[in-house]
Short mmCIF file of C-alpha atoms in Angstrom, two decimals:
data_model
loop_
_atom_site.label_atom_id
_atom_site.label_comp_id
_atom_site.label_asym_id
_atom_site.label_seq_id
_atom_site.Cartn_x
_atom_site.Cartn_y
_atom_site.Cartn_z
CA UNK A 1 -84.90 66.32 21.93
CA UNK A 2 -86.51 67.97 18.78
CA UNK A 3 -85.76 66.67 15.70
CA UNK A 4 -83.20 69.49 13.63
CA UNK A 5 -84.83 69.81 9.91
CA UNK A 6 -83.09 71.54 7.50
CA UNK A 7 -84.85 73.40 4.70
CA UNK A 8 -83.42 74.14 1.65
CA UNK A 9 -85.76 76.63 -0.29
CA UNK A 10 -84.89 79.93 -2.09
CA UNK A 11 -88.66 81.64 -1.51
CA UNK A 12 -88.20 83.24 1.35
CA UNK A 13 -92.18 82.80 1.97
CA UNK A 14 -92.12 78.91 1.55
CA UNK A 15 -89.28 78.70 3.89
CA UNK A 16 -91.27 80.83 6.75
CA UNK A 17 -94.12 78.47 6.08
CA UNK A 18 -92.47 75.75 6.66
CA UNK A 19 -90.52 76.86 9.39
CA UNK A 20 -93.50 77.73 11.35
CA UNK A 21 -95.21 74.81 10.64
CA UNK A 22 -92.14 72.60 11.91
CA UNK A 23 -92.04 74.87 15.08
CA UNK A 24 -95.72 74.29 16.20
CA UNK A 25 -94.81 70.20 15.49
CA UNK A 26 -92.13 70.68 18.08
CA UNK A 27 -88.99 70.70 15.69
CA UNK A 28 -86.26 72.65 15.13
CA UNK A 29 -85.66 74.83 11.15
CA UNK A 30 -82.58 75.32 9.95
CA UNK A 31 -82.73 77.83 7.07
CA UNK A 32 -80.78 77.62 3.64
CA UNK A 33 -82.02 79.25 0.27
CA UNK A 34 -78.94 77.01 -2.09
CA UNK A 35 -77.08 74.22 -2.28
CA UNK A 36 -73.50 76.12 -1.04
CA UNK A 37 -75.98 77.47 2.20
CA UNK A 38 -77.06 73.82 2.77
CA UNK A 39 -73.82 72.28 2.71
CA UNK A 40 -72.33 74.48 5.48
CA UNK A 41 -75.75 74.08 7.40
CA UNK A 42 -74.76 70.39 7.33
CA UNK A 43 -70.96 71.02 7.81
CA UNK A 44 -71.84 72.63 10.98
CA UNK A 45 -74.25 70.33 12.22
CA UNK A 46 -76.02 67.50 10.41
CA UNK A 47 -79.75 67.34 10.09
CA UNK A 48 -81.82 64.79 11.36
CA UNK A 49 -83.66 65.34 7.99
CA UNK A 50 -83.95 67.12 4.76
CA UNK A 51 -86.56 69.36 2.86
CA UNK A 52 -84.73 69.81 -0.20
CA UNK A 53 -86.54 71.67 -3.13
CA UNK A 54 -86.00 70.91 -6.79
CA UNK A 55 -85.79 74.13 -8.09
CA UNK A 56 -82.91 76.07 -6.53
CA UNK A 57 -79.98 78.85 -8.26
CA UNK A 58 -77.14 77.38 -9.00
CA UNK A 59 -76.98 73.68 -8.48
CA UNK A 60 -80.30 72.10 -8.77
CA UNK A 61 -81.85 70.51 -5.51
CA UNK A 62 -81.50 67.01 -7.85
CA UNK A 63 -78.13 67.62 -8.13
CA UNK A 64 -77.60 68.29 -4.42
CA UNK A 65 -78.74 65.06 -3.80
CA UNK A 66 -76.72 63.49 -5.62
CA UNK A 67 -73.66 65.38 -4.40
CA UNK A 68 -74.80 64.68 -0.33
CA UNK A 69 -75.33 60.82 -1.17
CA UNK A 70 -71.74 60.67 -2.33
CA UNK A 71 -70.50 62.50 0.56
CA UNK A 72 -70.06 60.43 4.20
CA UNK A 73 -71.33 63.16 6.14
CA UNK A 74 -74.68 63.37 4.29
CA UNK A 75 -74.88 60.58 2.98
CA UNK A 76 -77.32 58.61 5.79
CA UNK A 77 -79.39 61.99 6.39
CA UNK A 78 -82.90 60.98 4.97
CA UNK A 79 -84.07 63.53 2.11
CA UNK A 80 -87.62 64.94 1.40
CA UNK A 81 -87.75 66.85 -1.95
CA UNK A 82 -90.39 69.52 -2.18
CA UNK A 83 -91.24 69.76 -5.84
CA UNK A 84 -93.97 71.23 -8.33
CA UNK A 85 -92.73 68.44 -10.51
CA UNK A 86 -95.96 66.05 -9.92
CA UNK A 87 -95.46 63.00 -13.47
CA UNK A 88 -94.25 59.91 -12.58
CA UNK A 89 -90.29 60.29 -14.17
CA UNK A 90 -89.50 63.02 -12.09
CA UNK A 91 -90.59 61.35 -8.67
CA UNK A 92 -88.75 58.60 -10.13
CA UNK A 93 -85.82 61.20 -10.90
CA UNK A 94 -85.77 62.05 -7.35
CA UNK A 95 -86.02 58.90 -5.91
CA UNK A 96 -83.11 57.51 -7.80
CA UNK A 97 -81.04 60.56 -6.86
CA UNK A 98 -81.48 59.68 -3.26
CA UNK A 99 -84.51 61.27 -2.42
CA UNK A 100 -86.32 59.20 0.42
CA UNK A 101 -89.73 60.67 -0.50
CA UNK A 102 -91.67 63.49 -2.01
CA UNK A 103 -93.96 65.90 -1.30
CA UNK A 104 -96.14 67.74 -4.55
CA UNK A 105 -96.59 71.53 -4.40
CA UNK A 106 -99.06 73.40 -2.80
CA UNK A 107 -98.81 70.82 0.00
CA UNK A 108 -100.68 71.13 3.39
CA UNK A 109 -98.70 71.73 6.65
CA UNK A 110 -99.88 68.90 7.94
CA UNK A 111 -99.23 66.16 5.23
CA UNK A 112 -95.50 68.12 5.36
CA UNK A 113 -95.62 66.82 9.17
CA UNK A 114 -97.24 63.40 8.48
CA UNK A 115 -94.19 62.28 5.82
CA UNK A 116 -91.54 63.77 7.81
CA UNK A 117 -92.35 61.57 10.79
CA UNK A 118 -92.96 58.97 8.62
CA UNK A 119 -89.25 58.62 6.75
CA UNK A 120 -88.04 60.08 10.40
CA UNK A 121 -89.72 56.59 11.89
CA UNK A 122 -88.56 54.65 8.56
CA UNK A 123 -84.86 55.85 9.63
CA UNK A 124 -84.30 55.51 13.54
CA UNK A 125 -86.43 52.29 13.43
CA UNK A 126 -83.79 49.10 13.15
CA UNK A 127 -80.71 50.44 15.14
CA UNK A 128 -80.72 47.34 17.67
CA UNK A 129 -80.91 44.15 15.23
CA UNK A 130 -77.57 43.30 16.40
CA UNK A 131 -75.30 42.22 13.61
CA UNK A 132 -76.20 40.09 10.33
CA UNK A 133 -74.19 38.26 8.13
CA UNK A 134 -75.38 36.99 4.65
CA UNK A 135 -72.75 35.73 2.60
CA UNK A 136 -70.20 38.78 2.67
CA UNK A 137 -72.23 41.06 3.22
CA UNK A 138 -72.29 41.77 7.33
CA UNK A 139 -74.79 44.14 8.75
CA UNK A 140 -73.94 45.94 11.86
CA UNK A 141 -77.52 47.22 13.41
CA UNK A 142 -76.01 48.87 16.75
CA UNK A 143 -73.64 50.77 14.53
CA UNK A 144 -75.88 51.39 11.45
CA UNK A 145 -72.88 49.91 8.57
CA UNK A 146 -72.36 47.67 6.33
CA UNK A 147 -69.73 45.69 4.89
CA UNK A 148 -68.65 43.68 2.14
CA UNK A 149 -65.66 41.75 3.60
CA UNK A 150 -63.47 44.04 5.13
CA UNK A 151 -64.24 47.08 2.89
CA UNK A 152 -67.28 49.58 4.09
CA UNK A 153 -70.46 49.91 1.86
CA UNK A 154 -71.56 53.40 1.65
CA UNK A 155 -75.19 53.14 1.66
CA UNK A 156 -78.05 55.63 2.10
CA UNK A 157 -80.87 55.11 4.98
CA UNK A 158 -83.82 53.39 2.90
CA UNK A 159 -81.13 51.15 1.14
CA UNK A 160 -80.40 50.33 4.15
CA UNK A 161 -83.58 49.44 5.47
CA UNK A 162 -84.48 47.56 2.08
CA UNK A 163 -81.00 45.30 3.25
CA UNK A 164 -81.78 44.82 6.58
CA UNK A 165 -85.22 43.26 5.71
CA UNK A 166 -83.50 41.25 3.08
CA UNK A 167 -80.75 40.31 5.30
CA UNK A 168 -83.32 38.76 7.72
CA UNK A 169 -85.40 37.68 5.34
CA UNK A 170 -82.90 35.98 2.64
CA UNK A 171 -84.03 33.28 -0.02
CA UNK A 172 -87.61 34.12 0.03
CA UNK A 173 -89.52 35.80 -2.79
CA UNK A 174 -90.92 39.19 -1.62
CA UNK A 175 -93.84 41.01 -3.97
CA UNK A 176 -93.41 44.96 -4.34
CA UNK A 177 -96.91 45.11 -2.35
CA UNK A 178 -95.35 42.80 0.76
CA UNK A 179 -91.68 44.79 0.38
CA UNK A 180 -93.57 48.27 0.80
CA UNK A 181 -95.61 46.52 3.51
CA UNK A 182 -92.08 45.34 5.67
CA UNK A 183 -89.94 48.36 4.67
CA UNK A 184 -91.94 51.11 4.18
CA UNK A 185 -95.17 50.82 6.27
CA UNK A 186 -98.22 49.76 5.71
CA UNK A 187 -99.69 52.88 6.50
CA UNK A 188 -97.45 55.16 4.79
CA UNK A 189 -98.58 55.94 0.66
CA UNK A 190 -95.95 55.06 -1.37
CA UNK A 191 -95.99 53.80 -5.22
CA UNK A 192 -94.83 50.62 -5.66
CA UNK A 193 -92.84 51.67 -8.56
CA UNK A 194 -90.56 53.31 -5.88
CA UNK A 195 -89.96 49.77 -4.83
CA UNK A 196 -88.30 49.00 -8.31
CA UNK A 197 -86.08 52.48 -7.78
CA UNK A 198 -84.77 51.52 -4.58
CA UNK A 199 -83.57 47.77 -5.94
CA UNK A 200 -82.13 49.57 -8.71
CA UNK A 201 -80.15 51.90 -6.28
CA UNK A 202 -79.36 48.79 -4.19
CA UNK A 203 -77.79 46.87 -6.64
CA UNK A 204 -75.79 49.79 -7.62
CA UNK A 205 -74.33 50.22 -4.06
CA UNK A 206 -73.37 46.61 -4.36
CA UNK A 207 -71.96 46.64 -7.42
CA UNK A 208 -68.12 47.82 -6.41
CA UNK A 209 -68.14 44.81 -4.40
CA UNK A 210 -69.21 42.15 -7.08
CA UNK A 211 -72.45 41.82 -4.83
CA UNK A 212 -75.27 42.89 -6.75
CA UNK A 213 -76.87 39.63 -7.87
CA UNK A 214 -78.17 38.94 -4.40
CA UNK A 215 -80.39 40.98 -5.33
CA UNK A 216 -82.86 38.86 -7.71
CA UNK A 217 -85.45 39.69 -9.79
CA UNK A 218 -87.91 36.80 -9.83
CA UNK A 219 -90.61 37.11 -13.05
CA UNK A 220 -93.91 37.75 -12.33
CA UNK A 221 -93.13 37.65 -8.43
CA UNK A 222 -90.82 40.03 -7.50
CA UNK A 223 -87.56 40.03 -5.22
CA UNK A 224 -85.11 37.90 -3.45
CA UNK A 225 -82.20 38.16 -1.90
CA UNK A 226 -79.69 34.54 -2.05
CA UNK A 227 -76.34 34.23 -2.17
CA UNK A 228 -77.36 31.48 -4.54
CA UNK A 229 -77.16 32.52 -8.52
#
């Protein structure tokens, strides 16, 4: 079944582009030029993926983020944000808006195809784990939740991953080389400052539930995850 991308763009010729370039890779364009466009795109059928661009009228395309990570409809649908924004605080901007990854302007069609099978793989790939329990946290793989207790955690799709490989991997230390290595893929580039985003956006999703220091900094090392202080 191909894979339904929507592409939120307001130049008409970047959005043809991009459409045709998703149609020879055997997936399906949705078209929306702003944020209000998007949102109904999504209300009347979600995406299997995002191609969000920064600059849009009205609402900004980091806003938008924002806004669909908040919302439960959106908020597991991974996000690539197309931007001309290329210094390192705005891909960290992005990434801590709930941005999955990033693609720099003028991009070629076929690194465009490359990352959105990438995150697309990154997403789908740890559905049948079965369920995991680490203190009160309890991740259900089958149904793709989590929760603390009896209360759901909303959580977005590389949070997620980042958890599961904790989860299955608790009270080891984990460098930001080895985490991008288990999480990410070895073959896929990502900066390992993106590592430190996506803690930071951990911890905050486990925050309301007074479990955000299993996730542990370690000096010099990098990350566990314990249910021990």
């Amino acid at each position: 079944m191909h894979k339904r991308i929507l592409i939120v763009e307001d130049e008409a010729s970047i959005r043809d582009m991009v459409a045709f370039a998703l149609r020879k890779a055997d997936m399906d364009p949705v078209h929306a030029a702003d944020a209000r466009a998007a949102q109904l795109a999504i209300a009347e059928k979600v995406p299997d993926l995002i191609l969000l661009d920064w600059m849009l009228p009205g609402l900004s395309g980091l806003d938008l983020a924002r806004r669909l990570r908040k919302e439960q409809l959106s908020r597991e649908i991974p996000i690539i944000m197309l931007t001309a924004r290329g210094e390192e605080m705005d891909r960290v901007s992005g990434l801590e808006a709930g941005v999955d990854d990033y693609v720099v302007k003028p991009f070629s069609s076929r690194e465009l195809i490359a990352r959105i099978r990438a995150v697309l793989r990154r997403s789908q790939g740890e559905d049948g784990e079965g369920v995991i329990e680490v203190g009160a946290l309890r991740l259900d793989g089958p149904a793709h939740r989590v929760h603390a207790g009896t209360q759901p955690v909303p959580i977005g799709p590389t949070e997620y991953r980042l958890l599961h490989f904790f989860m299955t991997h608790p009270d080891r230390v984990y460098s930001r080389t080895q985490l991008l290595d288990h999480v990410w893929g070895s073959s896929v580039y990502v900066e390992e400052r993106t590592v430190d985003v996506h803690i930071r956006r951990l911890r905050k999703t486990l925050e309301p539930f007074g479990l955000d220091a299993m996730v542990q900094t370690v000096r010099s090392a990098g990350y566990r995850f314990s249910t021990d202080a």
